[in-house]
Coordinates of N, CA and C in Angstrom, one line a residue:
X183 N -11.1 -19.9 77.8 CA -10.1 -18.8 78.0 C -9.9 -18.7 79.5
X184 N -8.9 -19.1 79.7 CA -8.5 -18.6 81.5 C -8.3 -17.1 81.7
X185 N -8.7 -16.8 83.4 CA -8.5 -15.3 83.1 C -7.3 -14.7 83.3
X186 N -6.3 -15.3 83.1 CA -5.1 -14.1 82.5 C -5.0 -14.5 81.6
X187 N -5.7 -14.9 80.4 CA -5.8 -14.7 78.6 C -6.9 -14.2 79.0
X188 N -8.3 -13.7 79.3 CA -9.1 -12.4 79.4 C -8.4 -10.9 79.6
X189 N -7.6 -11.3 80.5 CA -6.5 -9.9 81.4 C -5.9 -9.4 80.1
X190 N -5.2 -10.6 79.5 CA -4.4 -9.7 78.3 C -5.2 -9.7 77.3
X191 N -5.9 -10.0 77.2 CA -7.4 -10.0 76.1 C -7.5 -8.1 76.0
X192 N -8.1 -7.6 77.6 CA -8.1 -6.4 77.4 C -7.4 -5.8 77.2
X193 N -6.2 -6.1 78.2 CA -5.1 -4.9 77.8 C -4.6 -4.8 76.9
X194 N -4.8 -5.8 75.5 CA -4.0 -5.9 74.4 C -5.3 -4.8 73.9
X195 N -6.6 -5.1 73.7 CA -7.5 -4.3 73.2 C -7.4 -3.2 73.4
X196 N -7.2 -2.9 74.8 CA -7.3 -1.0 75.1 C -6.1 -0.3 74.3
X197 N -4.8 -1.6 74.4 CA -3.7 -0.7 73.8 C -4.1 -0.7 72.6
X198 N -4.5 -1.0 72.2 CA -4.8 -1.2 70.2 C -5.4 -0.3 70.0
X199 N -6.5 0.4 70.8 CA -7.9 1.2 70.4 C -6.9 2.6 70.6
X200 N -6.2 2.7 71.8 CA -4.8 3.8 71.8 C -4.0 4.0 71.1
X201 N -4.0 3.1 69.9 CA -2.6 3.1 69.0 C -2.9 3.6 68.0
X202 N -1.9 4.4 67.6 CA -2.0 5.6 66.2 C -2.1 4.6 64.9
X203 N -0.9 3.3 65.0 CA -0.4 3.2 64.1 C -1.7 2.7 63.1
X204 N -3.2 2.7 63.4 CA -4.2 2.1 62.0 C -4.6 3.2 61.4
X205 N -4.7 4.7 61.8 CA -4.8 5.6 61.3 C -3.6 6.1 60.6
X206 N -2.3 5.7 61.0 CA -1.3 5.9 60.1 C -1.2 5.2 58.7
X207 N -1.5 3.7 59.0 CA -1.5 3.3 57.6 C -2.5 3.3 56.6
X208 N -3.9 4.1 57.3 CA -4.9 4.4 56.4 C -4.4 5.6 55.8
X209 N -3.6 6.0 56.7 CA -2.9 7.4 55.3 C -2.2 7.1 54.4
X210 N -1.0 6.3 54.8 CA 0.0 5.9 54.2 C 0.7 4.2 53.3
X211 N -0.9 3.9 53.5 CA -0.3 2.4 53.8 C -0.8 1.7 52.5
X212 N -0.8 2.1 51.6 CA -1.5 1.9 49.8 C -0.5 2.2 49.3
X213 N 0.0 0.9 48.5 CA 0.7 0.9 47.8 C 1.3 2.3 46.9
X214 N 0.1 2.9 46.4 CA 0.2 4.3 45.3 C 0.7 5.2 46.3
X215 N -0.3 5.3 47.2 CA 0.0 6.3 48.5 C 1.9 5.9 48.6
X216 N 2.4 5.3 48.8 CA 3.9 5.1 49.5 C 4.9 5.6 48.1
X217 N 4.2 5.1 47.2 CA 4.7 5.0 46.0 C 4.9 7.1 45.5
X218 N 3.5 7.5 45.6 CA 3.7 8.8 45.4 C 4.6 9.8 47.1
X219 N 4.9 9.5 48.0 CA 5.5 9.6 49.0 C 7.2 9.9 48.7
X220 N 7.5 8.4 48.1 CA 8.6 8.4 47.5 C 9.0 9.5 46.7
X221 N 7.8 9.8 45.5 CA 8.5 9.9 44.3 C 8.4 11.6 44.9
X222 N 7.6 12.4 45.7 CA 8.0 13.9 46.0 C 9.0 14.0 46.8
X223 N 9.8 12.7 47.3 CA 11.0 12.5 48.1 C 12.3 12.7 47.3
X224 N 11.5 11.9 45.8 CA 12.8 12.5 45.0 C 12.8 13.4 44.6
X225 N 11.6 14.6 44.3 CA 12.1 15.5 43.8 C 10.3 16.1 42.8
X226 N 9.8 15.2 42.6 CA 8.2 14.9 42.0 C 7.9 16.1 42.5
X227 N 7.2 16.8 41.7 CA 5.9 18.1 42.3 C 4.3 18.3 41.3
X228 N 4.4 17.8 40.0 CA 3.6 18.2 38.9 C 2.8 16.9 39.0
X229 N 1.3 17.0 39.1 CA 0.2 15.6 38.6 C 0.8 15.4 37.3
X230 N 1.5 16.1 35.7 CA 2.2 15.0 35.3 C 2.8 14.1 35.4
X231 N 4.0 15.2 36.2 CA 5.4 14.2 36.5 C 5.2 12.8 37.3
X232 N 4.0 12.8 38.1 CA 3.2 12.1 39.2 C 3.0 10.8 38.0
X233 N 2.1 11.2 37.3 CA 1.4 10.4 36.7 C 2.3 9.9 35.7
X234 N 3.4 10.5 35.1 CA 4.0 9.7 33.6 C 5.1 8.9 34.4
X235 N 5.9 9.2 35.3 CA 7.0 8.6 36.3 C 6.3 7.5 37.2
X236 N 5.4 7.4 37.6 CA 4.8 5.8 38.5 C 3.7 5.2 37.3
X237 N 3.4 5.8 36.5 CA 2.5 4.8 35.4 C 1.0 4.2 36.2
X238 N 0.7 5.5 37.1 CA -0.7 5.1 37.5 C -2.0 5.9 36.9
X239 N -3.3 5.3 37.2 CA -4.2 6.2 36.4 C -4.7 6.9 36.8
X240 N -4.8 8.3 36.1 CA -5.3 9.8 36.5 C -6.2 9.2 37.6
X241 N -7.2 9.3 37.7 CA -8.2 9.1 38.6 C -8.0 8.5 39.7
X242 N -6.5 7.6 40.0 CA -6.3 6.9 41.5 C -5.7 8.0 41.9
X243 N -4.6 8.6 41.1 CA -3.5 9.4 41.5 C -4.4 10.9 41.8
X244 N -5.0 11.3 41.5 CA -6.1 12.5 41.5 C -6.7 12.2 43.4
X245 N -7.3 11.3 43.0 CA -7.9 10.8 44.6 C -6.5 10.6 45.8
X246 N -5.2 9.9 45.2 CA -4.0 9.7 46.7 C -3.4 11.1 47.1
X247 N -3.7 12.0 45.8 CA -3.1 13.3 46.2 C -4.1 14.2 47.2
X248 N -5.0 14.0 46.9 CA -6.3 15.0 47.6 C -6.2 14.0 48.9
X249 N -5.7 12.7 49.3 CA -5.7 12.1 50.4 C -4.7 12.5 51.1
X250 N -3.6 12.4 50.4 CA -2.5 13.0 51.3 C -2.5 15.0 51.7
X251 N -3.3 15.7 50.9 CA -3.5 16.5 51.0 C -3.7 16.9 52.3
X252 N -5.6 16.4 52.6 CA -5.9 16.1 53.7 C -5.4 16.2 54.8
X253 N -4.5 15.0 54.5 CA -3.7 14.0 55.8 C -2.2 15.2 56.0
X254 N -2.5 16.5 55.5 CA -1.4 17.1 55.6 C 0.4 16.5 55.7
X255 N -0.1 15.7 54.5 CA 1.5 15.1 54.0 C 1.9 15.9 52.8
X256 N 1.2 16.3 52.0 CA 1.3 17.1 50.9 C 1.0 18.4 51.4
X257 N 1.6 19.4 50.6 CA 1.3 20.5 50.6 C 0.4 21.1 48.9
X258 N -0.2 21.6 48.3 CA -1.0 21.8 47.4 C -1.0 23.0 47.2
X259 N -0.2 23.9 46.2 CA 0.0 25.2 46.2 C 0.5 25.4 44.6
X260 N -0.4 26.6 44.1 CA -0.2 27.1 42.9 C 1.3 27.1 42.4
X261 N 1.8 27.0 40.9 CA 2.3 27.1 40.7 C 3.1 28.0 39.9
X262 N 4.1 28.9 41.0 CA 4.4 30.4 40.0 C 4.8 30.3 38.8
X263 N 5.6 29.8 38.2 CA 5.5 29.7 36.8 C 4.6 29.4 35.9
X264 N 3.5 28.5 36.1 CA 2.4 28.4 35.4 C 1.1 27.8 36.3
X265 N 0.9 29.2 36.0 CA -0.3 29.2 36.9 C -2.1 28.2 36.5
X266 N -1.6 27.2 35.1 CA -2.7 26.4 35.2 C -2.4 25.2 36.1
X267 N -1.1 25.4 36.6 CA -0.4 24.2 37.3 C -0.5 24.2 38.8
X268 N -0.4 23.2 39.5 CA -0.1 23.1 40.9 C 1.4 22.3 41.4
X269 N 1.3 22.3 42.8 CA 2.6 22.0 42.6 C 2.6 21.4 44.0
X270 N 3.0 19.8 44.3 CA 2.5 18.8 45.7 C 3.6 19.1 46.1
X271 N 3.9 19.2 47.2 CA 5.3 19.3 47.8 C 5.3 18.6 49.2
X272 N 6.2 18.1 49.8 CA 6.1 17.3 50.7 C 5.7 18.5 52.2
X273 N 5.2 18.3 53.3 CA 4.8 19.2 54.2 C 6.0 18.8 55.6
X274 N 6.1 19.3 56.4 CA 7.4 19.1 57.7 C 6.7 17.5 57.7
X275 N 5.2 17.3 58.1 CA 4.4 15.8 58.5 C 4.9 15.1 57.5
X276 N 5.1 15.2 56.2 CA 5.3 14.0 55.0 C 7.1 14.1 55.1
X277 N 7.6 15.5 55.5 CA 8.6 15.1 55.4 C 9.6 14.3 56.4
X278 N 9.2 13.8 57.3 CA 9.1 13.3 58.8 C 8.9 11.7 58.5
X279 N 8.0 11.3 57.4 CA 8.1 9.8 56.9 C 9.2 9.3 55.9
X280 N 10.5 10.4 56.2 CA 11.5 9.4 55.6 C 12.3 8.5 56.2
X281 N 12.1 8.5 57.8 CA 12.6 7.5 57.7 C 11.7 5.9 58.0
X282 N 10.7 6.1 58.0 CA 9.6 4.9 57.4 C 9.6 4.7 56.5
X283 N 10.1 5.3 54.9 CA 10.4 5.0 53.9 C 11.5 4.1 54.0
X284 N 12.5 4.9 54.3 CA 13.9 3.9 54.1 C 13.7 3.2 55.4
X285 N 13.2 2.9 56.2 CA 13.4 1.4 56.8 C 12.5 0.6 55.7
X286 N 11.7 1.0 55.4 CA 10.3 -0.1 54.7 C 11.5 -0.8 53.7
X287 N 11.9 0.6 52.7 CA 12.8 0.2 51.5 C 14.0 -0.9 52.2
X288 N 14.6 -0.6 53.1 CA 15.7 -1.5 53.9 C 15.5 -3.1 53.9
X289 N 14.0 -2.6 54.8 CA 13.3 -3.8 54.6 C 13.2 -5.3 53.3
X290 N 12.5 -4.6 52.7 CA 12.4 -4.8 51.2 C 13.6 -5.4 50.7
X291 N 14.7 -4.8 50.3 CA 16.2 -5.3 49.9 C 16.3 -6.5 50.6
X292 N 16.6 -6.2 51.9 CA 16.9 -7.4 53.4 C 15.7 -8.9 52.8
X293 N 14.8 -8.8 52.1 CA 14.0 -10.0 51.9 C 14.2 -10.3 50.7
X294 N 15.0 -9.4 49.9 CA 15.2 -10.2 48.1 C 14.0 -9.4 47.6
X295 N 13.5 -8.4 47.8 CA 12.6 -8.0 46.8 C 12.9 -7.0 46.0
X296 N 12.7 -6.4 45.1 CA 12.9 -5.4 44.0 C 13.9 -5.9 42.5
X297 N 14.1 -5.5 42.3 CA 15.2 -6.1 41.3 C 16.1 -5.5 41.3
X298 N 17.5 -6.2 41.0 CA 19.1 -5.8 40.7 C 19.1 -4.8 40.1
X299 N 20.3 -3.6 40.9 CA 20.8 -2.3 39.6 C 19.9 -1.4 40.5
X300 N 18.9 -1.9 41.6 CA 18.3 -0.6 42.1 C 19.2 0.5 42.7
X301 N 19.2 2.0 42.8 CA 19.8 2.7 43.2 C 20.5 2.9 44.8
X302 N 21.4 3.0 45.3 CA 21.3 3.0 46.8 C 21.6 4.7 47.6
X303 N 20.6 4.5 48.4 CA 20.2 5.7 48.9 C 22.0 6.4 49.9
X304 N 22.4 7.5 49.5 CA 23.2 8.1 50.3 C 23.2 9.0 50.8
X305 N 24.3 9.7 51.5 CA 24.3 10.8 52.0 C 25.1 11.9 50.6
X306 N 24.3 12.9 51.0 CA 24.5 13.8 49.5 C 26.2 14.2 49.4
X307 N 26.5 15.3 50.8 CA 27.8 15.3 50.7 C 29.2 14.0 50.9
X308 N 28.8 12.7 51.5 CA 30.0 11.9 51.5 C 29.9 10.6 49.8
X309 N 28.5 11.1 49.6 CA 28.1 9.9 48.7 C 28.5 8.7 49.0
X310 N 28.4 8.5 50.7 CA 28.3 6.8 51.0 C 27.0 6.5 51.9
X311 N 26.5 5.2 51.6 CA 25.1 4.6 51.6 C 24.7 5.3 53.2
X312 N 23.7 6.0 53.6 CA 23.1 5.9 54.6 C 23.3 4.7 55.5
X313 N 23.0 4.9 56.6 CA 23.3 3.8 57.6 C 21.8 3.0 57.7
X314 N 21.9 2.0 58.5 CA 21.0 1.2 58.4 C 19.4 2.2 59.5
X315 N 18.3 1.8 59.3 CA 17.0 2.7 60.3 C 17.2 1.6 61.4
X316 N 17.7 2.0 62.7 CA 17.5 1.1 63.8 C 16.7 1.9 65.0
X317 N 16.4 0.8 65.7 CA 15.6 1.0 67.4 C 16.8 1.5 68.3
X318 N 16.6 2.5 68.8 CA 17.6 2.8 69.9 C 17.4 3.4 70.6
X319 N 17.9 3.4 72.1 CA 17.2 3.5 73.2 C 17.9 4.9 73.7
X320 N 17.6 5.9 74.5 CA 17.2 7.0 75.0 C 19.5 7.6 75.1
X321 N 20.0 6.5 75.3 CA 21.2 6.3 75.8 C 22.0 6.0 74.2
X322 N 21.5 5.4 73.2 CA 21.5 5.1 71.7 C 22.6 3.8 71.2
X323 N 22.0 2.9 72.3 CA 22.1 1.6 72.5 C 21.2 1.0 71.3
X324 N 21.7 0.1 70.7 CA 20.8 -0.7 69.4 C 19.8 -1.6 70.0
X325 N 18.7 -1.4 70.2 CA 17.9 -2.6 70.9 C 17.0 -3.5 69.4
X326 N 16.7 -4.9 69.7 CA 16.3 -5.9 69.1 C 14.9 -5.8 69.1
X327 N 14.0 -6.6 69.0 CA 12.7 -6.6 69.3 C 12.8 -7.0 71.1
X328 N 13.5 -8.3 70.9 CA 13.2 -8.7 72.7 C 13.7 -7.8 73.8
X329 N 14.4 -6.8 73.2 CA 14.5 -5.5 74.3 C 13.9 -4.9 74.6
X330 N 12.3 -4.8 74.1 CA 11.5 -4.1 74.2 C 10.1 -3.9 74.6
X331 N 9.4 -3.3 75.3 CA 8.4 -3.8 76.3 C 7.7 -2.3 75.8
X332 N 6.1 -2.8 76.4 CA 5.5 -2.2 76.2 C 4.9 -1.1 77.8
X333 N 4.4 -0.2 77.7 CA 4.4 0.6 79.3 C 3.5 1.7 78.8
X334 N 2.5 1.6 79.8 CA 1.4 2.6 80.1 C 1.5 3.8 80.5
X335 N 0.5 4.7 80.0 CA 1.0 6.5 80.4 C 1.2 6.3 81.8
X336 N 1.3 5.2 82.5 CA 1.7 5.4 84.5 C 2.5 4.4 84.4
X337 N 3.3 4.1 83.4 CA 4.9 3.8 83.1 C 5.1 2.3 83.8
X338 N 3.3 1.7 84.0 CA 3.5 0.5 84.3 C 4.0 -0.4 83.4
X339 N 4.6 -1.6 82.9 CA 4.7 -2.4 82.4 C 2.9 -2.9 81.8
X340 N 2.8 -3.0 80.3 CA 1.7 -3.5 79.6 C 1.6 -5.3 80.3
X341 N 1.1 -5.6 80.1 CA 1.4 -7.9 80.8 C 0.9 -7.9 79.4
X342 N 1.8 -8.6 78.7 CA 1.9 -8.9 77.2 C 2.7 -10.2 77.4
X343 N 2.4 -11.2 76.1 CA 3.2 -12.0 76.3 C 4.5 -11.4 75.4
X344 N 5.5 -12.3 75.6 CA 6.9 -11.8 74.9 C 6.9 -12.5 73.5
X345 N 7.8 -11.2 72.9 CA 6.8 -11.8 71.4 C 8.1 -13.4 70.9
X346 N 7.5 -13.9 69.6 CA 8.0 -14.7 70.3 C 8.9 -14.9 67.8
X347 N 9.6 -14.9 67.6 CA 10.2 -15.4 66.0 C 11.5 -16.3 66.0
X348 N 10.8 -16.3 64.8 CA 11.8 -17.5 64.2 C 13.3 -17.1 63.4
X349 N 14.6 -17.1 64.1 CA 15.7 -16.5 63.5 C 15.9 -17.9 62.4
X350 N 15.7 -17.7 61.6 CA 16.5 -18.4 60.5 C 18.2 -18.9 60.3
X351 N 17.7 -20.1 59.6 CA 19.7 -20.5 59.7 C 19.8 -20.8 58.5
X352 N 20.8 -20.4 58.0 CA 21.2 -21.0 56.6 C 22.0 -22.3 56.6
X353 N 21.3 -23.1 56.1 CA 22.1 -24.7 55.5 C 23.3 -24.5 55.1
X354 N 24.1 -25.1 55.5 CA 25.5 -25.5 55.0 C 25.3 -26.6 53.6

C-alpha cells in the first residue's frame, strides 16, 4: 500500500465512522421494517391491519414495531375508539422518510423489479405521477453522481478517489 492509499485509507475511515447513514439503515433497512414504513404511508395504523395486509408473523411484526417505536419513526398511542387497541402512526421523523421510500421504490421500477399493474404514486390534487427523487444543488440544478464531492466540517475537499460506473448501452 503506497501512502496516498494509507491517506485515503484514513480519510475514507474517519468519514465512515462520521457517517449516520449505518445507523440509519439499522432502523430502516429490513425488509419488514421498509415494508411496515410503507404500509403506515398508506394509511395502516392497527397490528391487525399490519399483520393481515403484509402477511408477516405476529412475532417479527410485534418486534419491527417496538423498533421503529424506539427509533421514533412510529408513534404508539392508545386507541380512542377502542381502547383494547393501539394505533402506529407515522411521527414528523418517519414521516420525513418519504422520500427514501419513493426514490428506493423509483429505484426498484428503473431495474425491472416488482411486477406489472403496480400502482403509481401521484399527487393527490392533479392525480399526475409525482416527479422523479433527484440530487440537487443549493441553486436546484440536477447533479449526477460525478458532480459530487465529498467536504469536511472545514469545507475542505475529502481526497477520495472519483467514483468510478458503468453506464450501460443497449444493443441495437
Amino acid at each position: 500500500m503506497t501512502a496516498r492509499d494509507a491517506g485515503f485509507v484514513a480519510a475514507f475511515q474517519a468519514a465512515s465512522d462520521a457517517c449516520p447513514l449505518p445507523e440509519a439503515v439499522a432502523i430502516i433497512g429490513e425488509r419488514w421494517t421498509c415494508l411496515i414504513i410503507r404500509a403506515s404511508m398508506l394509511g395502516l395504523r392497527h397490528f391487525e391491519e399490519f399483520q393481515a395486509c403484509l402477511g408477516i408473523a405476529r412475532n417479527i411484526l410485534s418486534d419491527r414495531l417496538g423498533r421503529l417505536v424506539t427509533a421514533g419513526v412510529l408513534a404508539r398511542t392508545p386507541d380512542p375508539e377502542d381502547g383494547r387497541k393501539v394505533i402506529y402512526a407515522l411521527t414528523e421523523r418517519g414521516a420525513a422518510l418519504m422520500p427514501v421510500i419513493v426514490a428506493l421504490r423509483q429505484w426498484a421500477l428503473d431495474a425491472g423489479l416488482g411486477k406489472s399493474g403496480h400502482p403509481t404514486l401521484a399527487d393527490r390534487h392533479t392525480r399526475r405521477p409525482v416527479s422523479r427523487v433527484a440530487i440537487q444543488s443549493e441553486d436546484g440544478r440536477l447533479l449526477e453522481l460525478e458532480d459530487l464531492v465529498w467536504v469536511g466540517p472545514d469545507g475542505e475537499e475529502l481526497q477520495m478517489p472519483s467514483p468510478r460506473f458503468h453506464r450501460a448501452t443497449v444493443a441495437a
